[in-house]
Amino acid sequence: ERVLGEMQALGFPATELGSEGYLPDDPSELLGLLSAHDLRLLAAFVPVVIHDRDEVAETLSQVEETAATLAAAGAEYFNSAPVVTWDWGPRRPLGDDEWALAMEMFDRIEQVTSAYGLTQVLHSHVGIIVETADEVQRVLDNSPVQFVLDTAHLAVGGYDPVDFARDHGDRVGLVHIKDADMGIAERLNAGELSLMEAVQAGIFPNVGSGDLDIDGVVGTLEAGGYTGWYVLEQDVAITGPEPEPGYGPMLSVRASLDYLRDLDGRLEATS
């Protein structure tokens, strides 16, 4: 209730689903909760195992169940996140046969999601099988699946998000906006920090205060005709007591929103 209330106060029109169990699974209950805060459901981050033939049936069953829930709740996007194992086991090199199955599975997931009126978008992400620039490029070259252009996760994986927006704008189905501290990203990539430790250290600072060219990404996408959603993600790890009302992550989100609200003026000044 507090988080949704803060989102409402900040003027957000929609939200993604969040971690499993955070919001209700029942579509009618979910719709009631969101509408009470003037919000609608846009998408969900959905872990899937797509490289392991032993998991094909389970994956497609879970995709069907999740897609039905999302569609009933009015969502538009199904954000596929191909994990190594269901419990987010550590990354390892995949063989050619595993990659071939993964590409096939994007198509099979697309058949399910499209039947429910959802757009499948691949979310490259730290800790999954599509993390690095080479892995992103491999999917670009071998599958027509659309992408979530997540500015920070692309950058941490070694793919400049401005380059992605310029070279593959036609593959962008959804955009996640967050900034990154690339110094902390280097420590994460070197194995010195886990992802949670990196978040606690501030790898994803307020938008506009990190190392990424957020204006360049948005300007490039807009110039290329992108008309989809931009989702602000402000990853914050609270390590102490719960902040008092009006404080905590809400302040970081407000700072990021203030930066983004001024973006049109900055783009016009440089055009």
Short mmCIF file of C-alpha atoms in Angstrom, two decimals:
data_model
loop_
_atom_site.label_atom_id
_atom_site.label_comp_id
_atom_site.label_asym_id
_atom_site.label_seq_id
_atom_site.Cartn_x
_atom_site.Cartn_y
_atom_site.Cartn_z
CA GLU A 1 0.00 0.00 0.00
CA ARG A 2 2.81 2.42 0.81
CA VAL A 3 4.72 1.81 -2.41
CA LEU A 4 1.60 2.06 -4.59
CA GLY A 5 0.51 5.17 -2.73
CA GLU A 6 3.90 6.78 -3.34
CA MET A 7 3.71 5.86 -7.03
CA GLN A 8 0.26 7.44 -7.19
CA ALA A 9 1.49 10.60 -5.47
CA LEU A 10 4.36 10.87 -7.96
CA GLY A 11 1.97 10.62 -10.89
CA PHE A 12 2.78 7.20 -12.36
CA PRO A 13 0.02 5.90 -14.66
CA ALA A 14 1.13 2.26 -14.74
CA THR A 15 3.41 -0.31 -13.12
CA GLU A 16 5.05 -3.62 -13.81
CA LEU A 17 4.13 -6.56 -11.63
CA GLY A 18 7.27 -6.78 -9.51
CA SER A 19 8.70 -9.83 -7.80
CA GLU A 20 6.57 -12.95 -7.54
CA GLY A 21 4.19 -12.66 -4.61
CA TYR A 22 4.64 -8.92 -4.11
CA LEU A 23 1.29 -8.05 -5.72
CA PRO A 24 -1.78 -10.33 -5.80
CA ASP A 25 -1.87 -13.24 -8.26
CA ASP A 26 -5.64 -13.08 -8.71
CA PRO A 27 -6.38 -10.72 -11.64
CA SER A 28 -9.54 -9.22 -10.11
CA GLU A 29 -7.81 -8.56 -6.78
CA LEU A 30 -4.81 -7.12 -8.60
CA LEU A 31 -6.98 -4.86 -10.76
CA GLY A 32 -8.84 -3.62 -7.70
CA LEU A 33 -5.65 -2.83 -5.82
CA LEU A 34 -4.04 -1.00 -8.74
CA SER A 35 -7.16 0.94 -9.72
CA ALA A 36 -7.50 2.13 -6.13
CA HIS A 37 -4.17 3.88 -6.71
CA ASP A 38 -4.97 5.11 -10.24
CA LEU A 39 -2.57 2.58 -11.73
CA ARG A 40 -2.84 -0.03 -14.47
CA LEU A 41 -0.68 -3.08 -15.11
CA LEU A 42 1.80 -2.77 -17.97
CA ALA A 43 4.11 -5.80 -17.89
CA ALA A 44 5.87 -8.41 -15.81
CA PHE A 45 9.43 -9.74 -15.57
CA VAL A 46 9.02 -13.48 -16.11
CA PRO A 47 11.92 -15.93 -15.52
CA VAL A 48 11.94 -18.75 -18.07
CA VAL A 49 14.28 -21.71 -18.70
CA ILE A 50 14.65 -21.95 -22.48
CA HIS A 51 17.95 -23.77 -23.12
CA ASP A 52 17.19 -27.06 -21.32
CA ARG A 53 15.04 -29.65 -23.16
CA ASP A 54 14.08 -31.25 -19.85
CA GLU A 55 12.37 -27.99 -18.85
CA VAL A 56 10.47 -27.22 -22.06
CA ALA A 57 7.12 -28.55 -20.85
CA GLU A 58 7.41 -26.78 -17.48
CA THR A 59 8.45 -23.53 -19.12
CA LEU A 60 5.56 -23.51 -21.57
CA SER A 61 3.12 -24.41 -18.79
CA GLN A 62 4.32 -21.51 -16.66
CA VAL A 63 4.30 -19.16 -19.66
CA GLU A 64 0.67 -20.12 -20.37
CA GLU A 65 -0.38 -19.58 -16.77
CA THR A 66 1.44 -16.25 -16.43
CA ALA A 67 0.26 -14.95 -19.80
CA ALA A 68 -3.35 -15.72 -18.87
CA THR A 69 -2.98 -13.81 -15.60
CA LEU A 70 -1.30 -10.83 -17.25
CA ALA A 71 -3.87 -10.63 -20.02
CA ALA A 72 -6.75 -10.82 -17.53
CA ALA A 73 -5.17 -7.96 -15.59
CA GLY A 74 -4.82 -5.78 -18.71
CA ALA A 75 -1.07 -5.99 -19.27
CA GLU A 76 0.58 -5.38 -22.65
CA TYR A 77 4.03 -6.99 -22.32
CA PHE A 78 5.52 -10.31 -21.27
CA ASN A 79 9.16 -9.69 -20.33
CA SER A 80 10.98 -13.01 -20.87
CA ALA A 81 14.06 -13.36 -18.66
CA PRO A 82 15.91 -16.58 -19.60
CA VAL A 83 17.51 -17.83 -16.39
CA VAL A 84 19.99 -20.69 -16.11
CA THR A 85 17.82 -22.57 -13.59
CA TRP A 86 14.51 -21.81 -11.90
CA ASP A 87 16.34 -20.87 -8.70
CA TRP A 88 18.67 -18.48 -10.58
CA GLY A 89 21.68 -20.78 -10.58
CA PRO A 90 25.05 -19.31 -11.64
CA ARG A 91 25.79 -18.57 -15.26
CA ARG A 92 27.78 -21.01 -17.37
CA PRO A 93 28.74 -21.23 -21.05
CA LEU A 94 25.99 -22.70 -23.22
CA GLY A 95 26.59 -25.13 -26.05
CA ASP A 96 25.41 -24.54 -29.61
CA ASP A 97 22.52 -26.98 -29.17
CA GLU A 98 21.38 -25.12 -26.06
CA TRP A 99 21.49 -21.81 -27.90
CA ALA A 100 19.56 -23.30 -30.81
CA LEU A 101 16.84 -24.49 -28.42
CA ALA A 102 16.74 -21.06 -26.76
CA MET A 103 16.06 -19.39 -30.12
CA GLU A 104 13.33 -21.94 -30.84
CA MET A 105 11.79 -21.29 -27.44
CA PHE A 106 11.51 -17.57 -28.06
CA ASP A 107 9.26 -18.46 -30.98
CA ARG A 108 7.23 -20.92 -28.92
CA ILE A 109 6.77 -18.41 -26.11
CA GLU A 110 5.75 -15.82 -28.70
CA GLN A 111 2.99 -18.13 -29.93
CA VAL A 112 1.57 -18.34 -26.42
CA THR A 113 1.90 -14.66 -25.50
CA SER A 114 0.52 -13.41 -28.80
CA ALA A 115 -2.52 -15.65 -28.35
CA TYR A 116 -3.23 -13.66 -25.17
CA GLY A 117 -2.65 -10.32 -26.87
CA LEU A 118 0.71 -9.77 -25.17
CA THR A 119 3.98 -8.65 -26.73
CA GLN A 120 6.95 -10.78 -25.73
CA VAL A 121 10.10 -8.74 -25.07
CA LEU A 122 13.44 -10.26 -24.07
CA HIS A 123 14.93 -8.66 -20.98
CA SER A 124 18.72 -9.03 -21.03
CA HIS A 125 19.83 -8.90 -17.41
CA VAL A 126 22.75 -9.54 -15.08
CA GLY A 127 22.85 -13.20 -14.05
CA ILE A 128 20.83 -14.76 -16.88
CA ILE A 129 21.85 -16.43 -20.15
CA VAL A 130 21.55 -13.18 -22.12
CA GLU A 131 23.75 -10.77 -20.18
CA THR A 132 26.84 -9.84 -22.19
CA ALA A 133 27.14 -7.87 -25.41
CA ASP A 134 28.09 -11.05 -27.29
CA GLU A 135 25.01 -12.86 -25.98
CA VAL A 136 22.73 -9.95 -26.87
CA GLN A 137 24.22 -9.89 -30.37
CA ARG A 138 23.77 -13.63 -30.72
CA VAL A 139 20.05 -13.27 -30.09
CA LEU A 140 19.81 -10.28 -32.44
CA ASP A 141 21.43 -12.36 -35.18
CA ASN A 142 19.41 -15.54 -34.66
CA SER A 143 15.94 -14.61 -33.40
CA PRO A 144 13.35 -11.95 -34.30
CA VAL A 145 12.32 -11.53 -30.66
CA GLN A 146 11.86 -7.94 -29.53
CA PHE A 147 13.89 -6.55 -26.64
CA VAL A 148 13.48 -4.58 -23.48
CA LEU A 149 16.10 -1.88 -23.94
CA ASP A 150 17.21 -1.74 -20.31
CA THR A 151 19.75 1.05 -20.29
CA ALA A 152 21.65 -0.13 -17.22
CA HIS A 153 21.67 -3.88 -17.76
CA LEU A 154 22.80 -3.45 -21.37
CA ALA A 155 25.62 -1.16 -20.24
CA VAL A 156 26.71 -3.45 -17.42
CA GLY A 157 26.78 -6.30 -19.93
CA GLY A 158 29.07 -4.29 -22.21
CA TYR A 159 26.54 -3.12 -24.83
CA ASP A 160 26.28 0.68 -25.17
CA PRO A 161 22.53 1.40 -24.93
CA VAL A 162 22.85 4.37 -27.32
CA ASP A 163 24.39 2.03 -29.90
CA PHE A 164 21.56 -0.43 -29.37
CA ALA A 165 18.96 2.32 -29.82
CA ARG A 166 20.67 3.53 -33.00
CA ASP A 167 21.44 0.17 -34.61
CA HIS A 168 18.48 -1.91 -33.45
CA GLY A 169 15.67 0.55 -32.77
CA ASP A 170 13.33 -1.67 -34.76
CA ARG A 171 13.89 -4.44 -32.20
CA VAL A 172 12.94 -2.31 -29.18
CA GLY A 173 9.52 -3.21 -27.80
CA LEU A 174 9.83 -1.67 -24.34
CA VAL A 175 12.34 0.58 -22.56
CA HIS A 176 13.56 0.40 -18.96
CA ILE A 177 15.25 3.59 -17.86
CA LYS A 178 17.83 3.44 -15.10
CA ASP A 179 21.30 4.86 -14.69
CA ALA A 180 24.48 3.01 -13.71
CA ASP A 181 27.73 3.62 -11.90
CA MET A 182 30.14 1.85 -14.22
CA GLY A 183 32.89 1.75 -11.59
CA ILE A 184 30.69 -0.42 -9.39
CA ALA A 185 29.67 -2.36 -12.51
CA GLU A 186 33.31 -3.26 -13.08
CA ARG A 187 33.49 -4.72 -9.56
CA LEU A 188 30.27 -6.66 -10.20
CA ASN A 189 31.60 -8.05 -13.48
CA ALA A 190 34.89 -8.96 -11.81
CA GLY A 191 33.03 -11.08 -9.26
CA GLU A 192 33.94 -8.82 -6.35
CA LEU A 193 30.26 -8.07 -5.65
CA SER A 194 26.99 -9.94 -6.02
CA LEU A 195 24.17 -8.10 -7.75
CA MET A 196 22.50 -7.37 -4.40
CA GLU A 197 25.78 -6.08 -2.98
CA ALA A 198 26.23 -3.92 -6.07
CA VAL A 199 22.72 -2.48 -5.62
CA GLN A 200 23.49 -1.78 -1.97
CA ALA A 201 26.69 -0.04 -3.10
CA GLY A 202 24.73 2.18 -5.48
CA ILE A 203 25.27 0.62 -8.92
CA PHE A 204 21.92 2.10 -10.04
CA PRO A 205 21.94 5.76 -8.90
CA ASN A 206 19.24 8.34 -9.57
CA VAL A 207 18.70 8.85 -13.28
CA GLY A 208 20.99 11.63 -14.47
CA SER A 209 23.59 11.13 -11.74
CA GLY A 210 25.28 8.03 -13.16
CA ASP A 211 27.53 7.37 -16.14
CA LEU A 212 24.95 6.59 -18.83
CA ASP A 213 23.78 8.85 -21.65
CA ILE A 214 20.08 8.56 -20.89
CA ASP A 215 19.30 11.60 -23.04
CA GLY A 216 21.14 10.00 -25.94
CA VAL A 217 19.14 6.79 -25.65
CA VAL A 218 15.76 8.54 -25.53
CA GLY A 219 16.69 11.05 -28.22
CA THR A 220 17.87 8.29 -30.55
CA LEU A 221 14.74 6.22 -29.98
CA GLU A 222 12.41 9.17 -30.49
CA ALA A 223 14.20 10.21 -33.67
CA GLY A 224 13.83 6.63 -34.90
CA GLY A 225 10.07 6.63 -34.36
CA TYR A 226 9.76 4.72 -31.09
CA THR A 227 6.26 5.18 -29.64
CA GLY A 228 6.25 2.62 -26.83
CA TRP A 229 6.46 2.88 -23.06
CA TYR A 230 9.38 4.04 -20.95
CA VAL A 231 9.49 2.37 -17.54
CA LEU A 232 11.46 4.12 -14.80
CA GLU A 233 13.25 1.57 -12.62
CA GLN A 234 14.86 2.95 -9.48
CA ASP A 235 16.58 -0.03 -7.87
CA VAL A 236 17.16 0.68 -4.19
CA ALA A 237 18.15 -1.72 -1.41
CA ILE A 238 17.01 -0.65 2.06
CA THR A 239 19.52 -2.05 4.54
CA GLY A 240 18.36 -0.29 7.73
CA PRO A 241 15.00 0.52 9.32
CA GLU A 242 12.04 1.35 7.10
CA PRO A 243 12.23 5.05 6.21
CA GLU A 244 9.63 7.41 7.58
CA PRO A 245 6.75 8.31 5.21
CA GLY A 246 7.89 10.85 2.63
CA TYR A 247 11.49 9.62 2.77
CA GLY A 248 13.42 6.66 1.42
CA PRO A 249 13.23 5.42 -2.18
CA MET A 250 10.46 7.91 -2.99
CA LEU A 251 13.03 10.72 -2.88
CA SER A 252 15.29 8.92 -5.36
CA VAL A 253 12.35 8.26 -7.67
CA ARG A 254 11.29 11.92 -7.49
CA ALA A 255 14.82 13.04 -8.39
CA SER A 256 14.84 10.69 -11.38
CA LEU A 257 11.42 11.92 -12.50
CA ASP A 258 12.54 15.53 -12.23
CA TYR A 259 15.50 14.73 -14.48
CA LEU A 260 13.30 12.98 -17.04
CA ARG A 261 10.68 15.74 -17.04
CA ASP A 262 13.37 18.18 -18.16
CA LEU A 263 14.53 15.86 -20.93
CA ASP A 264 12.42 17.39 -23.70
CA GLY A 265 14.03 20.77 -23.14
CA ARG A 266 17.52 19.32 -23.16
CA LEU A 267 16.85 17.41 -26.38
CA GLU A 268 15.42 20.49 -28.07
CA ALA A 269 18.46 22.51 -27.02
CA THR A 270 20.83 20.02 -28.65
CA SER A 271 18.80 19.33 -31.81
#
